[in-house]
Coordinates of N, CA and C in Angstrom, one line a residue:
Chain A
X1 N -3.0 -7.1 -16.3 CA -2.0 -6.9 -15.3 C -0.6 -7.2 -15.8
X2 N 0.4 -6.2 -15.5 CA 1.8 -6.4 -16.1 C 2.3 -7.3 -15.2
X3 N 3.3 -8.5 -15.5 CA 3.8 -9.2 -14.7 C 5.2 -8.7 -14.7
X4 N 5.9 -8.9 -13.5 CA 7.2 -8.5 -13.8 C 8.2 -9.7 -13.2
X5 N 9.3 -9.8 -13.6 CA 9.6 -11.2 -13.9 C 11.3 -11.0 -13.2
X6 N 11.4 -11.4 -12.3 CA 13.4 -11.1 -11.5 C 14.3 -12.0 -11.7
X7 N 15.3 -11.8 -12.5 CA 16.3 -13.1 -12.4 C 18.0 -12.1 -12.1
X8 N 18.6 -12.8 -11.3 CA 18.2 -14.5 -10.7 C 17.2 -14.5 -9.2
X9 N 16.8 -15.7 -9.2 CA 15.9 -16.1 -7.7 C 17.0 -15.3 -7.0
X10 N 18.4 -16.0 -6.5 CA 19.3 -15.7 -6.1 C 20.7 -15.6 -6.5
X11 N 21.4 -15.0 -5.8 CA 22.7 -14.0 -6.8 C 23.9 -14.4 -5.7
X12 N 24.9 -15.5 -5.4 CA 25.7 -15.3 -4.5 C 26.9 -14.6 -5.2
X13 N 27.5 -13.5 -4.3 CA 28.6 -13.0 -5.0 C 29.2 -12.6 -3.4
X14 N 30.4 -12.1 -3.3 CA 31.8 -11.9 -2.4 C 31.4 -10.0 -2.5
X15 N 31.4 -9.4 -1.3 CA 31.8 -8.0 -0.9 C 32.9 -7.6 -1.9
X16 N 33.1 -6.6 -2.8 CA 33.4 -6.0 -3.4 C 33.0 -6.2 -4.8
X17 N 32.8 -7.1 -5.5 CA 32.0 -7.7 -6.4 C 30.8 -6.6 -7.1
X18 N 30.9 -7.1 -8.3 CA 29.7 -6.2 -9.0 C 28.6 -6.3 -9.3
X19 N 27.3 -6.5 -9.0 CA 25.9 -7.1 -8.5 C 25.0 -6.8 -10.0
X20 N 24.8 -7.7 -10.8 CA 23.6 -7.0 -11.6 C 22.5 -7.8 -11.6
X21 N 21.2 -7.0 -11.2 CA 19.9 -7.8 -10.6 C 19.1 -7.4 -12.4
X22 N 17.9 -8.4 -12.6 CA 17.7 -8.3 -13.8 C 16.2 -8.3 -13.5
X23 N 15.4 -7.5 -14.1 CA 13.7 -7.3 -14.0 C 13.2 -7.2 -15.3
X24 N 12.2 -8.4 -15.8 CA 11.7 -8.2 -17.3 C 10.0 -8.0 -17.1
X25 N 10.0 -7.0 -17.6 CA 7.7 -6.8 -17.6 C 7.1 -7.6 -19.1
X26 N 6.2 -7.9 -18.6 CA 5.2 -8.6 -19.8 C 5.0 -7.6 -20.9
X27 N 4.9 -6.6 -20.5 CA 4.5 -5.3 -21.8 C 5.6 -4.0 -20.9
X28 N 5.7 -3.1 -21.9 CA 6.3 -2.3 -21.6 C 5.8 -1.0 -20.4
X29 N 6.8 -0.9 -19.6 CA 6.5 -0.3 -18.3 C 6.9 1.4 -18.6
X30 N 7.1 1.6 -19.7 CA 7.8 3.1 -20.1 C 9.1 3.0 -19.7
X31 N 9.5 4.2 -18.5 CA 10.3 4.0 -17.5 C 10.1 4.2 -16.1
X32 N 8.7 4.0 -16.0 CA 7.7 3.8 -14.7 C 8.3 2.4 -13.6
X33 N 9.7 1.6 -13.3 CA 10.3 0.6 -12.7 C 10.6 1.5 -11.9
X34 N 10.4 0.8 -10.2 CA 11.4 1.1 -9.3 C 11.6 0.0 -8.7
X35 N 12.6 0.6 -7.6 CA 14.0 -1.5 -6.9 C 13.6 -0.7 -5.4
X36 N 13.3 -1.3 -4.9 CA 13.5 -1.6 -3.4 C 14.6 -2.7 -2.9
X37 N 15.0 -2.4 -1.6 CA 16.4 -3.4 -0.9 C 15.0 -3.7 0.4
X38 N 15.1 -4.7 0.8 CA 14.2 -5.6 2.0 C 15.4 -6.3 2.6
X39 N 15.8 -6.0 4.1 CA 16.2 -6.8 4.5 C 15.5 -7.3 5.9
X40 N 15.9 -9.0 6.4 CA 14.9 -9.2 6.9 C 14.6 -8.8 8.4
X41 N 13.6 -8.8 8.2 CA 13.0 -8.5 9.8 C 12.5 -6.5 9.5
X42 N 12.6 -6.5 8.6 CA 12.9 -5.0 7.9 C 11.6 -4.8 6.4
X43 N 10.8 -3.4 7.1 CA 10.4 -2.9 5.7 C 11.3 -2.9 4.6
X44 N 10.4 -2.7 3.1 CA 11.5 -2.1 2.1 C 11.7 -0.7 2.1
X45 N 12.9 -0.7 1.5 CA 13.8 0.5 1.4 C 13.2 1.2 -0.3
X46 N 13.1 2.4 -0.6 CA 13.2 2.5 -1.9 C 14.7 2.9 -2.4
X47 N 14.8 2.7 -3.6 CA 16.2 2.7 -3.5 C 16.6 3.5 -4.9
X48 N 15.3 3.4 -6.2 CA 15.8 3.7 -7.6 C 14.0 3.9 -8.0
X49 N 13.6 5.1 -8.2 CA 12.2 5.4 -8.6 C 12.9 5.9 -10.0
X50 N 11.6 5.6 -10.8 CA 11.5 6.2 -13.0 C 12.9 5.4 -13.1
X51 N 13.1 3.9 -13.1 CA 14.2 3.5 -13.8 C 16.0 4.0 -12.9
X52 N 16.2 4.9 -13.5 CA 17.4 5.4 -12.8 C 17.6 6.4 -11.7
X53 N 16.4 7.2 -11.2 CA 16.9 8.4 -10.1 C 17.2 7.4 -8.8
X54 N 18.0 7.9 -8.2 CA 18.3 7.5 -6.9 C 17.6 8.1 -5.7
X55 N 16.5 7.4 -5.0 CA 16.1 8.3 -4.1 C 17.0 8.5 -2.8
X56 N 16.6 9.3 -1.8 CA 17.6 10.3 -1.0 C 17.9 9.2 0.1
X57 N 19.2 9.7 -0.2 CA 20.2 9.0 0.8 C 20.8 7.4 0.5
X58 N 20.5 7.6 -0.7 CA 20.9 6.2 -1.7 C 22.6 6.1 -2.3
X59 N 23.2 5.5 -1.7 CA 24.6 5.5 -2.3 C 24.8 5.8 -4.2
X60 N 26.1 6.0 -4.1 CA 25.7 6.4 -5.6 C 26.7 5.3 -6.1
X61 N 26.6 3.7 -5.3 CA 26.8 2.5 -6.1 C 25.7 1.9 -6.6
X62 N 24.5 2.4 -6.2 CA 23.0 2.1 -6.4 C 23.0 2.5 -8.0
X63 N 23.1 1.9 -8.7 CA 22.3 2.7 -10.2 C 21.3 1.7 -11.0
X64 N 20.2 2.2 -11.4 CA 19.4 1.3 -12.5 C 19.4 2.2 -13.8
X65 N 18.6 0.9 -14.8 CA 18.8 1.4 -16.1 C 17.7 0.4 -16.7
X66 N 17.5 1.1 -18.2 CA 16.9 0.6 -18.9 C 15.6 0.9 -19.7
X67 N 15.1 0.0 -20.1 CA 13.8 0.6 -20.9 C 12.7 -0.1 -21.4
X68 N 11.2 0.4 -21.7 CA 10.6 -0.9 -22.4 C 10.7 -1.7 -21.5
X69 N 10.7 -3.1 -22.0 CA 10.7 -4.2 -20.6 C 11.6 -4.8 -19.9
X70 N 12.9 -4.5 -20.1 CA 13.9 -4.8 -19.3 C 14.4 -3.8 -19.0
X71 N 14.7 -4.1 -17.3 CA 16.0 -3.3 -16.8 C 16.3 -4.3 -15.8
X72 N 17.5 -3.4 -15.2 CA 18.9 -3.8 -14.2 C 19.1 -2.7 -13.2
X73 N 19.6 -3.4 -12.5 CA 19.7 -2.9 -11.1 C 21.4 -3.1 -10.8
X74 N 22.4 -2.2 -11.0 CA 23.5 -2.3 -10.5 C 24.4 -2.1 -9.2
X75 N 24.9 -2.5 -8.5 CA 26.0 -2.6 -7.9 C 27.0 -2.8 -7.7
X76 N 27.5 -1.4 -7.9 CA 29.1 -1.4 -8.4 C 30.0 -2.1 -7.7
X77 N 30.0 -2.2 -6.9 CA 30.9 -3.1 -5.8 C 30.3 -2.9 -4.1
X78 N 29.5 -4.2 -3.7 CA 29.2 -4.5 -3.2 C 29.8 -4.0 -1.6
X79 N 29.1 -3.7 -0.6 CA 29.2 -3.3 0.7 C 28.3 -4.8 1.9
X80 N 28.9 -5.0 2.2 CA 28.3 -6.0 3.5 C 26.9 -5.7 3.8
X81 N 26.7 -4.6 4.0 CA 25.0 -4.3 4.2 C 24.4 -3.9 2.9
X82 N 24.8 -4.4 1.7 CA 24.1 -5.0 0.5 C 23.4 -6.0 0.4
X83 N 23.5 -7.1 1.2 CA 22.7 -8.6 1.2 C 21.9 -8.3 1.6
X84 N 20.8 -8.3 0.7 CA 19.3 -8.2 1.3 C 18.4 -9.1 -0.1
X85 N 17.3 -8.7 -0.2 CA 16.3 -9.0 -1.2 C 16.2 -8.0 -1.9
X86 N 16.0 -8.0 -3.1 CA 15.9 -6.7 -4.0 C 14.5 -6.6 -5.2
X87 N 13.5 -5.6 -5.0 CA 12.1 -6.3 -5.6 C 12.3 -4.5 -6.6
X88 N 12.0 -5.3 -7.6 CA 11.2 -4.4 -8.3 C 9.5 -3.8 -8.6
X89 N 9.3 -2.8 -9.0 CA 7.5 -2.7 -9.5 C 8.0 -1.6 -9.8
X90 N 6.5 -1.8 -11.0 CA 6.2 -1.0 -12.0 C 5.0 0.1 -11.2
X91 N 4.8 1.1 -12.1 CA 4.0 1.8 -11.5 C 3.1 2.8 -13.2
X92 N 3.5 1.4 -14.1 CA 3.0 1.8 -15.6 C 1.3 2.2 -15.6
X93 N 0.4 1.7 -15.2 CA -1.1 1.8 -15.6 C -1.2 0.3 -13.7
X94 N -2.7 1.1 -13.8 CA -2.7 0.0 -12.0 C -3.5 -1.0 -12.4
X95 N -3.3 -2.7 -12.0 CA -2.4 -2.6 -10.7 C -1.0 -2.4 -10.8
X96 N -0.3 -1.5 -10.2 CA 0.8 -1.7 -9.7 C 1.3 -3.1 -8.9
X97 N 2.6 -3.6 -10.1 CA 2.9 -4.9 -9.5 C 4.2 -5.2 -9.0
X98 N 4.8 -6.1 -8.1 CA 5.9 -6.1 -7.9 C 6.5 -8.0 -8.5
X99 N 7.9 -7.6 -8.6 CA 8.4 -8.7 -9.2 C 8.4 -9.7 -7.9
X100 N 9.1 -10.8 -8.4 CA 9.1 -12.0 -7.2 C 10.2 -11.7 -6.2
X101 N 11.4 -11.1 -6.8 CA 12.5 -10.8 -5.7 C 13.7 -11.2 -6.3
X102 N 15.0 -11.0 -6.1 CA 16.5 -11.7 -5.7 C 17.1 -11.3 -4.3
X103 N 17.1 -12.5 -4.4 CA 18.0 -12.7 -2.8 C 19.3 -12.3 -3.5
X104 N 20.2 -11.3 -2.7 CA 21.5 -11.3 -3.2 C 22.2 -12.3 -1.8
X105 N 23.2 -12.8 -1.6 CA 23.7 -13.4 -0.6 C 25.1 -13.6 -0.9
X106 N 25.6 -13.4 0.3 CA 26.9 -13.7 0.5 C 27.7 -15.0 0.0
X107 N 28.4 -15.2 -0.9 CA 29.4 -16.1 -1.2 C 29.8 -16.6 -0.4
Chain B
X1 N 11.0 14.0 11.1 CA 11.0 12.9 10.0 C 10.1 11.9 10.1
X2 N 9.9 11.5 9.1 CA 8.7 10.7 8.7 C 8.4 9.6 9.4
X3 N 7.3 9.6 10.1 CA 7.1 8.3 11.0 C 5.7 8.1 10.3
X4 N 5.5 6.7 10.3 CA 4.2 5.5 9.7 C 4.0 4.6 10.8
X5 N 3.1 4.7 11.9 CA 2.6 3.4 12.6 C 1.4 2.6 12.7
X6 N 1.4 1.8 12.4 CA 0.2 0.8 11.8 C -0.2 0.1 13.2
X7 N -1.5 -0.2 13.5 CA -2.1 -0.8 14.6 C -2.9 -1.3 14.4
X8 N -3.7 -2.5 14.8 CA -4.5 -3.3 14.2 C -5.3 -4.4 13.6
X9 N -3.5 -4.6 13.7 CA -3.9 -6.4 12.9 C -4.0 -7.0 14.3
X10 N -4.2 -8.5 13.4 CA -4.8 -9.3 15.3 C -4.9 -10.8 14.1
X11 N -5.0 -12.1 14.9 CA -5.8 -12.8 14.5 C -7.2 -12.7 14.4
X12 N -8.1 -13.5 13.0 CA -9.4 -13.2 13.4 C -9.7 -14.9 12.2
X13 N -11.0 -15.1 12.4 CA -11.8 -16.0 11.4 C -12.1 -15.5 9.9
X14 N -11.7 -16.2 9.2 CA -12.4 -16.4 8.1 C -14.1 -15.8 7.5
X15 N -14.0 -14.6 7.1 CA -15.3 -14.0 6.9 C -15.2 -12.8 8.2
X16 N -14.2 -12.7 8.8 CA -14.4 -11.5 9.9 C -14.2 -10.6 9.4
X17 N -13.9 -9.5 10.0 CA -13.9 -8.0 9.9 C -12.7 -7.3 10.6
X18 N -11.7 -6.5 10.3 CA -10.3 -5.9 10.9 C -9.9 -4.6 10.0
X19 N -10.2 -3.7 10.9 CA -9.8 -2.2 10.7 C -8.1 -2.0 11.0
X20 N -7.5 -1.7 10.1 CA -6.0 -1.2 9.9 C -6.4 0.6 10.1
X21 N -5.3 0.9 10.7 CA -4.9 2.2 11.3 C -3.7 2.1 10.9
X22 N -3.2 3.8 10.6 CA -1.8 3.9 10.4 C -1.4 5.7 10.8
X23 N -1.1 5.7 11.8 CA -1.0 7.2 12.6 C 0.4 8.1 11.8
X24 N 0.2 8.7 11.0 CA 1.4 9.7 10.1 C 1.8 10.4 11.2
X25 N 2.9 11.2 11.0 CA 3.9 12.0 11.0 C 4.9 12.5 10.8
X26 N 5.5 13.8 10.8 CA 7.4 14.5 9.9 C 6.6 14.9 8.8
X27 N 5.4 14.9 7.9 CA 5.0 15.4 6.8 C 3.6 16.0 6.8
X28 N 3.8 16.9 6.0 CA 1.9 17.8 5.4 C 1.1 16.2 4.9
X29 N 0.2 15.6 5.8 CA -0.3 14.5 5.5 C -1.2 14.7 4.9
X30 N -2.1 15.4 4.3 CA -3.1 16.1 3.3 C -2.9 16.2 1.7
X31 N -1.4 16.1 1.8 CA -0.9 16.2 0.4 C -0.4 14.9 -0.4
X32 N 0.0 14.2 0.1 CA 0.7 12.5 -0.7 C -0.9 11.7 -1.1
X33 N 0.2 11.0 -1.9 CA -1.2 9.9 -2.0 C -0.4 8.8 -0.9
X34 N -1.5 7.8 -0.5 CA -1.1 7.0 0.7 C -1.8 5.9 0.5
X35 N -0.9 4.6 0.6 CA -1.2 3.2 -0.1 C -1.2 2.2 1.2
X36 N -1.4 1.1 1.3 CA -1.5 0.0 1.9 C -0.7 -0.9 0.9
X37 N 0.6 -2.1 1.6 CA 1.3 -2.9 0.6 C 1.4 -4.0 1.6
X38 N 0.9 -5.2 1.2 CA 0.8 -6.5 1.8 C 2.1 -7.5 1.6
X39 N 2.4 -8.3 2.6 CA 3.5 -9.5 2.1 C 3.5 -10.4 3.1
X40 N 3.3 -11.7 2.4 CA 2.8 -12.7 3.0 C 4.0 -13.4 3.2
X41 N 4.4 -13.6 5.1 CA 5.8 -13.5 5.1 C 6.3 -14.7 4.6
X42 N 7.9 -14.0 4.4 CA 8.5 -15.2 4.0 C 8.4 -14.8 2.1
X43 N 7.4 -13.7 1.8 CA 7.5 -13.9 0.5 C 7.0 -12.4 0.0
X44 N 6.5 -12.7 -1.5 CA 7.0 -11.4 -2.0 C 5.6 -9.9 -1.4
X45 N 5.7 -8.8 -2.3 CA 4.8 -7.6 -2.3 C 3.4 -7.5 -3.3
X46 N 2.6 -7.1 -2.3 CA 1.4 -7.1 -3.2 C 0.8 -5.8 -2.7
X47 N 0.4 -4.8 -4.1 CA 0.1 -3.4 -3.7 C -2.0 -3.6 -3.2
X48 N -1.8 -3.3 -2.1 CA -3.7 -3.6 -2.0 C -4.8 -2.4 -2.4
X49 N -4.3 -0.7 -1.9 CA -5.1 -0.4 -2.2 C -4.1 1.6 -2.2
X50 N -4.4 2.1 -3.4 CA -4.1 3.7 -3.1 C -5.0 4.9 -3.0
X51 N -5.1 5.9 -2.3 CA -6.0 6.8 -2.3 C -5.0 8.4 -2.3
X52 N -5.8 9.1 -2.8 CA -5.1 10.2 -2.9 C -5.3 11.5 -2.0
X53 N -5.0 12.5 -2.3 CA -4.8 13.5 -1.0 C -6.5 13.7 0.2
X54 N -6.8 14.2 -0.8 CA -8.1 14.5 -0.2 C -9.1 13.7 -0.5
X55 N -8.9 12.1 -0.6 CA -10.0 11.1 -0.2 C -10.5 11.1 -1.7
X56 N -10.6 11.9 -2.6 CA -11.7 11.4 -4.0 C -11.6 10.4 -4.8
X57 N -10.3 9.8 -4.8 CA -9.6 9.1 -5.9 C -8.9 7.8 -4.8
X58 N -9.5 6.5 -5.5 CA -8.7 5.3 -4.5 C -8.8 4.4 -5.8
X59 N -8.1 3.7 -5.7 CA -7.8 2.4 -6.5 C -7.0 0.9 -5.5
X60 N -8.0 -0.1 -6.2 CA -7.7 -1.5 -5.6 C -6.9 -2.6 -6.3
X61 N -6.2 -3.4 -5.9 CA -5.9 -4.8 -6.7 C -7.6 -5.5 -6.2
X62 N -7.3 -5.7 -7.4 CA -8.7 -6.9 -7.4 C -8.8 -7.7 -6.7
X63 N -8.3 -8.7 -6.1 CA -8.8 -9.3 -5.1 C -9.2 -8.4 -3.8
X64 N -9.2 -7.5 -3.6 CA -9.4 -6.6 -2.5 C -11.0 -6.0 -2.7
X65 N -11.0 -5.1 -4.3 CA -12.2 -5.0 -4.4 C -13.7 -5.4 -4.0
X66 N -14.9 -4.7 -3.6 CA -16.0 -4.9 -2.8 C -15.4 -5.8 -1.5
X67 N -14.0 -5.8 -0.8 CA -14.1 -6.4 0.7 C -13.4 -5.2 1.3
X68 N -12.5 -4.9 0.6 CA -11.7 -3.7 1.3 C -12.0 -2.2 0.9
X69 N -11.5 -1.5 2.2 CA -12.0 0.0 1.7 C -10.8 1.1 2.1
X70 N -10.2 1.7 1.4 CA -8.9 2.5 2.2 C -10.0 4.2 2.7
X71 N -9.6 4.4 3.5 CA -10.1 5.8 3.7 C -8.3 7.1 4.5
X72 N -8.9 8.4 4.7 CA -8.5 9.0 5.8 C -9.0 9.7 6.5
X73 N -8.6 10.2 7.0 CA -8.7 11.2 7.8 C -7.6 12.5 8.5
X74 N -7.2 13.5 7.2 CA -6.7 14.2 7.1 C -5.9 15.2 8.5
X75 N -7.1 15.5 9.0 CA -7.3 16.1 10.3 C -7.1 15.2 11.6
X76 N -7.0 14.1 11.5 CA -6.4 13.3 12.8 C -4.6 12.6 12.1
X77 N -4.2 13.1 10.5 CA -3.2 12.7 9.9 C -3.2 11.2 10.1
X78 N -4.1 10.0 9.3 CA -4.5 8.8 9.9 C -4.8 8.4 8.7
X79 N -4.6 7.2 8.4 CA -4.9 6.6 7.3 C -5.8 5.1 8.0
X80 N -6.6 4.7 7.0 CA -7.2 3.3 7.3 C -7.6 2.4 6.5
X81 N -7.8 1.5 6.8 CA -7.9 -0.1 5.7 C -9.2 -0.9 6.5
X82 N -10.6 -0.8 6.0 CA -11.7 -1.4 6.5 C -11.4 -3.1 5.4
X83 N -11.1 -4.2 6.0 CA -11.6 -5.6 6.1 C -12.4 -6.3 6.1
X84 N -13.1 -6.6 5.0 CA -14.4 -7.2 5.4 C -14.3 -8.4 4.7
X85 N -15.0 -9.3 5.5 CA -15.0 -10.8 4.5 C -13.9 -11.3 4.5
X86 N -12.8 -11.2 5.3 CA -11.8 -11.7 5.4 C -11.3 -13.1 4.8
X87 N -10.0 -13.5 4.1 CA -10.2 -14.9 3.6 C -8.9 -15.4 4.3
X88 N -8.4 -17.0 3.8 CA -7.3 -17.0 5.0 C -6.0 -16.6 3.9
X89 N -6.6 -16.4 2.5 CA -5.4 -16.0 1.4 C -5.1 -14.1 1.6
X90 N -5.6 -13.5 2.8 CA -5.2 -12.2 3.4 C -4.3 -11.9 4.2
X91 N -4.1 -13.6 4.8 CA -2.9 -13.5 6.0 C -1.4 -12.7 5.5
X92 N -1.2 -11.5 6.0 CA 0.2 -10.7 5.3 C 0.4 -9.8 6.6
X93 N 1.3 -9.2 6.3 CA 1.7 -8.0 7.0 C 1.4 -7.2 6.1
X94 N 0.7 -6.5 6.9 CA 0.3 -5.1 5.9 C 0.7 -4.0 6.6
X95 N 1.6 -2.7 5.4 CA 1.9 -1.7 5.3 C 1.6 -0.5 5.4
X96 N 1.3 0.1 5.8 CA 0.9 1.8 5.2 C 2.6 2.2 4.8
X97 N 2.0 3.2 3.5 CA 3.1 3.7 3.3 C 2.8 4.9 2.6
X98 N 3.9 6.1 2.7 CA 3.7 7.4 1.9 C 3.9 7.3 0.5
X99 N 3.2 7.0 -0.3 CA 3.5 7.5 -2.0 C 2.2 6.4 -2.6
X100 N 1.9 7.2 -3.7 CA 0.9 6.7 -4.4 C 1.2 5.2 -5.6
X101 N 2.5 5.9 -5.4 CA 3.1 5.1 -7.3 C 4.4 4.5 -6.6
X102 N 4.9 5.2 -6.1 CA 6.1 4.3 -5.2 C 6.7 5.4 -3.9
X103 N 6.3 4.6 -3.0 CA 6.2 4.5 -1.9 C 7.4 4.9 -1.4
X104 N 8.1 6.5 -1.1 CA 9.4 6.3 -0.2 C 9.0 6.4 0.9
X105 N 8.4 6.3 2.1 CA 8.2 5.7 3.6 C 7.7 4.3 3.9
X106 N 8.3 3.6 4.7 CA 7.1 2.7 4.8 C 7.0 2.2 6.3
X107 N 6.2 2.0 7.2 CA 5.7 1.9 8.2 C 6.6 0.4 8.8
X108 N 6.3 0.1 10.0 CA 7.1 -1.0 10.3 C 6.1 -2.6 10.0
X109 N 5.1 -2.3 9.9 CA 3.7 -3.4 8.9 C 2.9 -3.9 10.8
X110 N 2.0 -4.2 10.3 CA 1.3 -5.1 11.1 C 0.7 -6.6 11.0
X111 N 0.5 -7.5 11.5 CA 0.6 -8.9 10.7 C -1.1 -9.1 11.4
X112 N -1.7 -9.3 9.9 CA -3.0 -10.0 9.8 C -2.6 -11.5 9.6
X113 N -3.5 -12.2 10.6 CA -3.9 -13.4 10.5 C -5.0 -13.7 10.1
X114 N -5.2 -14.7 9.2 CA -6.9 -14.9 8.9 C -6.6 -16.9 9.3
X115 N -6.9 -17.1 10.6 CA -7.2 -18.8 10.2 C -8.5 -19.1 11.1
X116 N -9.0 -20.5 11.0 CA -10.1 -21.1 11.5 C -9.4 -22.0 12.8

């Protein structure tokens, strides 16, 4: 089972600010990563399927990247209904696993 | 547009039995693969079980394996999650959701309880 690994736990940063969430897998995931946004009381959102595509209706401050076993989750400058939880998973060979989370939160 | 409604969780005992339902809608439900995704609140995601269009092909996380069973039913556009053996390490809200590998719909969840 691939483990996938989030840092930070939590990320405080200020609205306009530039957000980089960080996701490492135990073995390499290809570019089979996607980031979900969870906010609470709230399913997840998908937000970034195969690493970088943006799924529909995703701002285009949303961008991921990366390869192998690290990637990042960017936000170019942060919008108020950005504060949420942000999870990654792999979807390399099953099970499909998800990382532990970052909380992003308001400064 | 895509609606996912889940019915069916409940409290129950330890070793009991709880059928998950999830009534589709806004899409050709015959064609996606369609998963079940657990979170035990307050914390993170765990994928439980995927099956694909026409019922041939399902896959489990192991701990689910010989208790849980995902099925459909194409023709009533319904997906479901058979429980058996229930433990109290089950207690989650569980999801239906559209996609096999990743999921862009997801239902609003239903919360299983498992205590004594």
């Amino acid at each position: 089972e691939i483990v996938l690994t989030q840092s930070p736990a939590t990320l405080s940063l200020s609205p306009g600010e530039r957000a980089t969430l960080s996701c490492r897998a135990s073995q390499s995931v290809n570019n089979y990563l996607i980031w979900y946004q969870q906010k609470p009381g709230q399913s997840p959102r998908l937000l970034i399927y195969d690493t970088s595509n943006r799924a529909t209706d995703i701002p285009a401050r949303f961008s991921g990247s990366g390869s192998g076993t690290d990637f990042t989750l960017t936000i170019s400058s942060l919008e108020p209904e950005d504060f949420a939880v942000y999870y990654c998973q792999h979807r390399s060979n099953w099970p499909y696993t998800f990382g532990q989370g970052t909380k992003l939160e308001i400064k | 547009e895509v609606q996912l409604v889940e019915s069916g969780g409940g409290l129950v005992q330890p070793g009991e039995s709880l059928r998950l339902s999830c009534a589709a809608s806004g899409f050709i439900f015959s064609s996606p693969w369609m998963s079940w995704v657990r979170q035990v609140p307050g914390k993170g995601l765990e994928w439980v079980a995927n099956i694909n269009g026409d019922g041939s092909y399902k896959n489990y996380v192991d701990s689910a394996k010989g208790r849980f069973s995902i099925s459909r039913d194409n023709a009533k556009n319904s997906l479901y999650l058979q429980m058996n053996s229930l433990r109290v390490e089950d207690t989650a809200v569980y999801y239906c959701t559209r996609g096999g590998s990743w999921p862009s719909d997801w239902g609003q969840g239903t919360l299983v309880t498992v205590s004594s």
